[in-house]
Coordinates of C-alpha atoms in Angstrom, one line a residue:
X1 CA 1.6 -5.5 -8.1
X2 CA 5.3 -4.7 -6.0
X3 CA 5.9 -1.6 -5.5
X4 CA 9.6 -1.1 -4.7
X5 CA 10.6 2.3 -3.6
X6 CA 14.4 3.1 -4.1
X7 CA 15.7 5.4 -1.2
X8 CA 17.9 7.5 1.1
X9 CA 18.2 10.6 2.5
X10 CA 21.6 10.8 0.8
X11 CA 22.3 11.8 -2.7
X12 CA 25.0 9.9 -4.8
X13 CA 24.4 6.4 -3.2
X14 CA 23.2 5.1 -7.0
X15 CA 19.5 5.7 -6.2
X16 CA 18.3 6.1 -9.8
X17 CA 20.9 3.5 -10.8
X18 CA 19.6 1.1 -9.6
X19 CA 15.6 1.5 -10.5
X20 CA 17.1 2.1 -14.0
X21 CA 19.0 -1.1 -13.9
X22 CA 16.3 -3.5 -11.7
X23 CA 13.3 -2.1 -14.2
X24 CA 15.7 -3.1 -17.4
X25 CA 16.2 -6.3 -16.1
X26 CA 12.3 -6.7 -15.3
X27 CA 11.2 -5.5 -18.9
X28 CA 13.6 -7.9 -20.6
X29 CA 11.7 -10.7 -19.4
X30 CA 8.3 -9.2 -20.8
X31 CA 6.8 -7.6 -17.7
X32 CA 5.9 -4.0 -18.3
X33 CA 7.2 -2.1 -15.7
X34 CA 6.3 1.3 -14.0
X35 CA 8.9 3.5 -12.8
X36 CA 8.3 6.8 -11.3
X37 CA 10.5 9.7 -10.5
X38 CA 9.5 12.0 -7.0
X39 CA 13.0 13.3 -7.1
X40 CA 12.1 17.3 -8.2
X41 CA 16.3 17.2 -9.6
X42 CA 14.5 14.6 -12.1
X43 CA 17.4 12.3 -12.9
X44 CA 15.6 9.6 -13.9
X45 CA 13.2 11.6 -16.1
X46 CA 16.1 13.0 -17.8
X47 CA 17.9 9.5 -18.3
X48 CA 15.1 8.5 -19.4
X49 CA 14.3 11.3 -22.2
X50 CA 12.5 14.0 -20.8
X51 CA 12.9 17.3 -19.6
X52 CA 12.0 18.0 -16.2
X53 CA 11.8 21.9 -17.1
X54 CA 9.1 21.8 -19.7
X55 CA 7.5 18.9 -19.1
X56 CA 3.7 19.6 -19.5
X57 CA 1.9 16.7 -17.8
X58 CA 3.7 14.8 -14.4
X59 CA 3.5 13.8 -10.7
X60 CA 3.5 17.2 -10.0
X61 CA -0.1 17.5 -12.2
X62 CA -1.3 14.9 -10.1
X63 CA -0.8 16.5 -6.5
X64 CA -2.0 19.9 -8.2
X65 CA -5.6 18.1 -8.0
X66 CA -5.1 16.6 -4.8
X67 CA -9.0 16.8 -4.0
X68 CA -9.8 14.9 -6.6
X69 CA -7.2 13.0 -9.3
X70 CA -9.1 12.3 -12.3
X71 CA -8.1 9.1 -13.8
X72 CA -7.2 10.9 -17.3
X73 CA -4.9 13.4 -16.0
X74 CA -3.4 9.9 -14.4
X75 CA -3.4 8.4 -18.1
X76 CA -2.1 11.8 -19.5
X77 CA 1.0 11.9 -16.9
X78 CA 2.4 8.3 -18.0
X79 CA 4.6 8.6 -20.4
X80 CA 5.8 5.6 -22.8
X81 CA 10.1 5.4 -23.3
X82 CA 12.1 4.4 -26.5
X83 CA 12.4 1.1 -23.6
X84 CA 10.5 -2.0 -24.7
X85 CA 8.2 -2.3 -21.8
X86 CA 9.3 0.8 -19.7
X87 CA 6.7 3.0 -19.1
X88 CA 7.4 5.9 -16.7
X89 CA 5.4 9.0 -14.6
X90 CA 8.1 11.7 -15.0
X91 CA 9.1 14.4 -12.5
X92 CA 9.0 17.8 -12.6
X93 CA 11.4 20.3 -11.2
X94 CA 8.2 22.1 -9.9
X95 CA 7.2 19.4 -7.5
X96 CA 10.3 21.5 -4.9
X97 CA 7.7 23.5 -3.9
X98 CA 5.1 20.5 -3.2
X99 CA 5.5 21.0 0.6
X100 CA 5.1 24.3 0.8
X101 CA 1.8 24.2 -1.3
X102 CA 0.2 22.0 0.3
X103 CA 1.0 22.9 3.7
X104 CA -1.2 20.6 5.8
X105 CA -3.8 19.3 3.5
X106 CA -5.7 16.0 4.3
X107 CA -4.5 13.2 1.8
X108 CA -1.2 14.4 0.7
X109 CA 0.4 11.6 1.9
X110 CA -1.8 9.3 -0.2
X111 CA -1.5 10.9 -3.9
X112 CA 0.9 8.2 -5.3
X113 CA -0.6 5.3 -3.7
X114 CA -4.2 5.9 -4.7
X115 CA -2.5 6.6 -8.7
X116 CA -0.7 3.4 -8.6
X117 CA -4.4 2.0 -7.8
X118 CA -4.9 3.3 -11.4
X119 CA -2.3 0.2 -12.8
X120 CA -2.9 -2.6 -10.5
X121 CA -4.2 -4.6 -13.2
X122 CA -1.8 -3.1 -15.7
X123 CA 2.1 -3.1 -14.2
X124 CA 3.3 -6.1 -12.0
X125 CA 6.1 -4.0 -10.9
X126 CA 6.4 -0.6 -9.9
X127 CA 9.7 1.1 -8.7
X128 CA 10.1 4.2 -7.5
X129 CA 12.8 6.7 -7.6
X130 CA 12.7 8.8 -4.6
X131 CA 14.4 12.0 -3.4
X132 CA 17.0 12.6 -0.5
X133 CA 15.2 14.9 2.0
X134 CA 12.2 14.0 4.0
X135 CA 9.0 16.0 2.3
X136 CA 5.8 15.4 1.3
X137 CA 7.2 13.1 -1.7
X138 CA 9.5 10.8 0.1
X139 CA 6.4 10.6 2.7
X140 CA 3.7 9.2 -0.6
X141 CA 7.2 6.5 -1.6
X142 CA 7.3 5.0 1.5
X143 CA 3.2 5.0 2.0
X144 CA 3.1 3.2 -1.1
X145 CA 5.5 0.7 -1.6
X146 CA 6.0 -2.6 -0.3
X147 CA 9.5 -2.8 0.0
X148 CA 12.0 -0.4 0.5
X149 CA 15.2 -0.6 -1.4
X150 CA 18.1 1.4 0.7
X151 CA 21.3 1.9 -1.8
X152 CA 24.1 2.6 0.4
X153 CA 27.7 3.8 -1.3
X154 CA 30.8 1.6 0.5
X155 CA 32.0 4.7 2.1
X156 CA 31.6 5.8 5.6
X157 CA 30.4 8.7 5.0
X158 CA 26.8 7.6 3.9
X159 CA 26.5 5.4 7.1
X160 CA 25.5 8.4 8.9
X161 CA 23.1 8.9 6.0
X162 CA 21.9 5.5 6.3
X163 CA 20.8 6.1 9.9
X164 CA 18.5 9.0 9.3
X165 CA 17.0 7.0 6.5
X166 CA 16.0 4.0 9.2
X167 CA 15.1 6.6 11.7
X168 CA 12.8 8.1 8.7
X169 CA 11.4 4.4 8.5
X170 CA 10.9 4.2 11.8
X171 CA 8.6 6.8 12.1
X172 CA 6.5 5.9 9.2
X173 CA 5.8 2.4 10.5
X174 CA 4.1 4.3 13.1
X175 CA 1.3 5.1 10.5
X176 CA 1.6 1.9 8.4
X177 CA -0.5 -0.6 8.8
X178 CA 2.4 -3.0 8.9
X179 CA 6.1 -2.5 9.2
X180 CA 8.0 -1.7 6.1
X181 CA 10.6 -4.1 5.0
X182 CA 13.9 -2.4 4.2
X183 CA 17.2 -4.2 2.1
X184 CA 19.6 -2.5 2.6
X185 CA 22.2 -2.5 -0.9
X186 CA 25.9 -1.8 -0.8
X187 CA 27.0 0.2 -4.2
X188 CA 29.6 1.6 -6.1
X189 CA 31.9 -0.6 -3.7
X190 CA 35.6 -0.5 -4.4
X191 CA 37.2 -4.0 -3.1
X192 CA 40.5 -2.7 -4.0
X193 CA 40.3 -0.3 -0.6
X194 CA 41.1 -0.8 2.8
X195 CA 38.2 1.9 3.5
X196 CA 35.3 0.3 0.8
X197 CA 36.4 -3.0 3.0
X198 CA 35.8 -1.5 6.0
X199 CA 32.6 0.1 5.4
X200 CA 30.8 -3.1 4.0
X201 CA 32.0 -5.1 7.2
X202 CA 30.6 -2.4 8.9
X203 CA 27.1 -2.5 7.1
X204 CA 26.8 -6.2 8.0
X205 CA 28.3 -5.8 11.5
X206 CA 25.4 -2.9 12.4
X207 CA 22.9 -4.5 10.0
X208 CA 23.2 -8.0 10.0
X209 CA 20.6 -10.1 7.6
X210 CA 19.1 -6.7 6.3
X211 CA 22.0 -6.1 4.1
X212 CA 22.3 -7.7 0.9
X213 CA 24.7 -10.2 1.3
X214 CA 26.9 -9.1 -1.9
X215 CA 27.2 -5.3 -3.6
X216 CA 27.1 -3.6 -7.0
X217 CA 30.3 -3.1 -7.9
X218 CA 31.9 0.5 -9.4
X219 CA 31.7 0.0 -13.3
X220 CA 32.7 2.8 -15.4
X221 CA 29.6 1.4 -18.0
X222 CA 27.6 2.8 -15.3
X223 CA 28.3 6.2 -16.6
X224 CA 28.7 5.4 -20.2
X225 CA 25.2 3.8 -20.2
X226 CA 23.6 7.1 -18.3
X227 CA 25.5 8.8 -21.1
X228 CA 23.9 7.1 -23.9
X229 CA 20.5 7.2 -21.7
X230 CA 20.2 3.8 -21.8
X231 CA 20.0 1.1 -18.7
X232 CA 23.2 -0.6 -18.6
X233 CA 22.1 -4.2 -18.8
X234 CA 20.6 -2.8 -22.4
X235 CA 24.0 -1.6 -23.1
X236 CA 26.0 -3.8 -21.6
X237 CA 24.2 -7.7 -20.7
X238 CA 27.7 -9.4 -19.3
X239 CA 29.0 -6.0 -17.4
X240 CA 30.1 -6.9 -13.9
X241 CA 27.1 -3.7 -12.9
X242 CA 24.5 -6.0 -14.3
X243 CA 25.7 -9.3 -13.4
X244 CA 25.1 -7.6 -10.0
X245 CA 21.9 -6.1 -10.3
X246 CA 20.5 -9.6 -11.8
X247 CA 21.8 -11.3 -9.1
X248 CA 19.8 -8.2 -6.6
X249 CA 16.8 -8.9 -8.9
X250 CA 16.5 -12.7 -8.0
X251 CA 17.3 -12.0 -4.5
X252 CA 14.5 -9.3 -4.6
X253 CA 12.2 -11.8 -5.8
X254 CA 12.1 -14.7 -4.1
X255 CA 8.6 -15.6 -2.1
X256 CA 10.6 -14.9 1.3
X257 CA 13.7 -12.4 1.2
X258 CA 15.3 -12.6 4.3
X259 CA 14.7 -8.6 5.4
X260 CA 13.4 -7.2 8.6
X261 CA 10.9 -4.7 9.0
X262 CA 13.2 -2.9 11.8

């Protein structure tokens, strides 16, 4: 099973974009897929149907019985969408106050890894939608996944965002018991500006082979699609946004993507 987790410590960067998009892509080919949303906002929840309010049963259930996770409260939290082969565990807007709660518990760190030991047999790929602070829930992403997916928006701006979300890698490697490969992914890229051409030069300057060597593109289907709720290469199969994210898809999946573990 992969388990991709798609993050940043800055908001806007096309973060839930781009799990939407990759997981679309995946379930068109007949994989089922598992996406989950640790993001308390809930974007992807909502895009995806659900209410993040009122929402009964979530990832917040799950750390709520962090002692001991039953595997039908696990069952009870995954939630099918009106998306062939998209199957999601939904946010809620209650999992803000995760950290304080649970203070420093033994195990928090651990909840979404030993859930997605629930699926192993069931999903082949997992993608997770994280959310931009460092917390108990961006902590469980990275602990869990096996490849970390860094959107970065062509502006300068979210450089600096970029290097508190390596620096956040950094010191999780520390308690991983191997490094965690990052890709870093240049979005909502404007060729038709000096700056948007600046910035990605600067990406690959500072960044070199961990930076995908092309970008998804701005493509106002993008927001018509998360209008609609539905993943743009649903919507829209020959749109420039998912002739990019197939061609991030193949790259993501090849035996040996050419990413360092920093």
């Amino acid at each position: 099973m992969a388990v991709w987790a798609v993050c940043n410590q800055k908001g806007g960067v096309a973060k839930t974009t781009t799990v939407v998009s990759l997981a679309s892509l995946l379930a068109q080919k007949g994989e089922p897929v598992l996406m989950l949303d640790l993001d308390p906002h809930g974007s992807l929840t909502t895009y995806l149907g659900y209410d993040p309010d009122s929402i009964e049963t979530s990832i917040y259930t799950l750390f709520q019985q962090l002692d001991n996770t039953p595997k039908e409260a696990i069952l009870k939290s995954l939630k099918k969408t009106r998306h062939d082969n998209i199957f999601l565990l939904p946010a809620s807007t209650a999992m803000a106050t995760l950290d304080r709660q649970l203070g420093a518990q033994q195990g928090k760190g651990l909840v979404i890894r030993k859930t997605l030991s629930f699926f192993k047999d069931r999903f082949k790929h997992v993608l997770i939608d994280c959310p931009p602070m460092l917390g108990v829930l961006m902590i469980n992403a990275l602990a869990a996944c096996d490849k970390l997916i860094i959107p970065v928006q062509t502006e300068f701006l979210s450089l600096k965002g970029l290097e508190h979300m390596l620096h956040t890698v950094s010191m999780i490697n520390h308690s991983r018991r191997s490094a965690l490969p990052y890709f870093i992914v240049p979005t909502m890229h404007d060729g038709r500006t000096k700056a948007a051409i600046d910035c990605l030069a600067e990406l690959h300057k500072r960044y070199g082979d961990n930076v995908w060597q092309s970008f998804v593109p701005i493509d106002i289907g993008f927001r018509e699609a998360s209008k609609l709720g539905l993943p743009l290469p649903e919507m829209s199969p020959d749109s420039a946004g998912t002739r990019a994210y197939k061609q991030l898809l193949n790259m993501l999946n090849e035996p040996e993507v050419n990413v360092s573990n920093g």
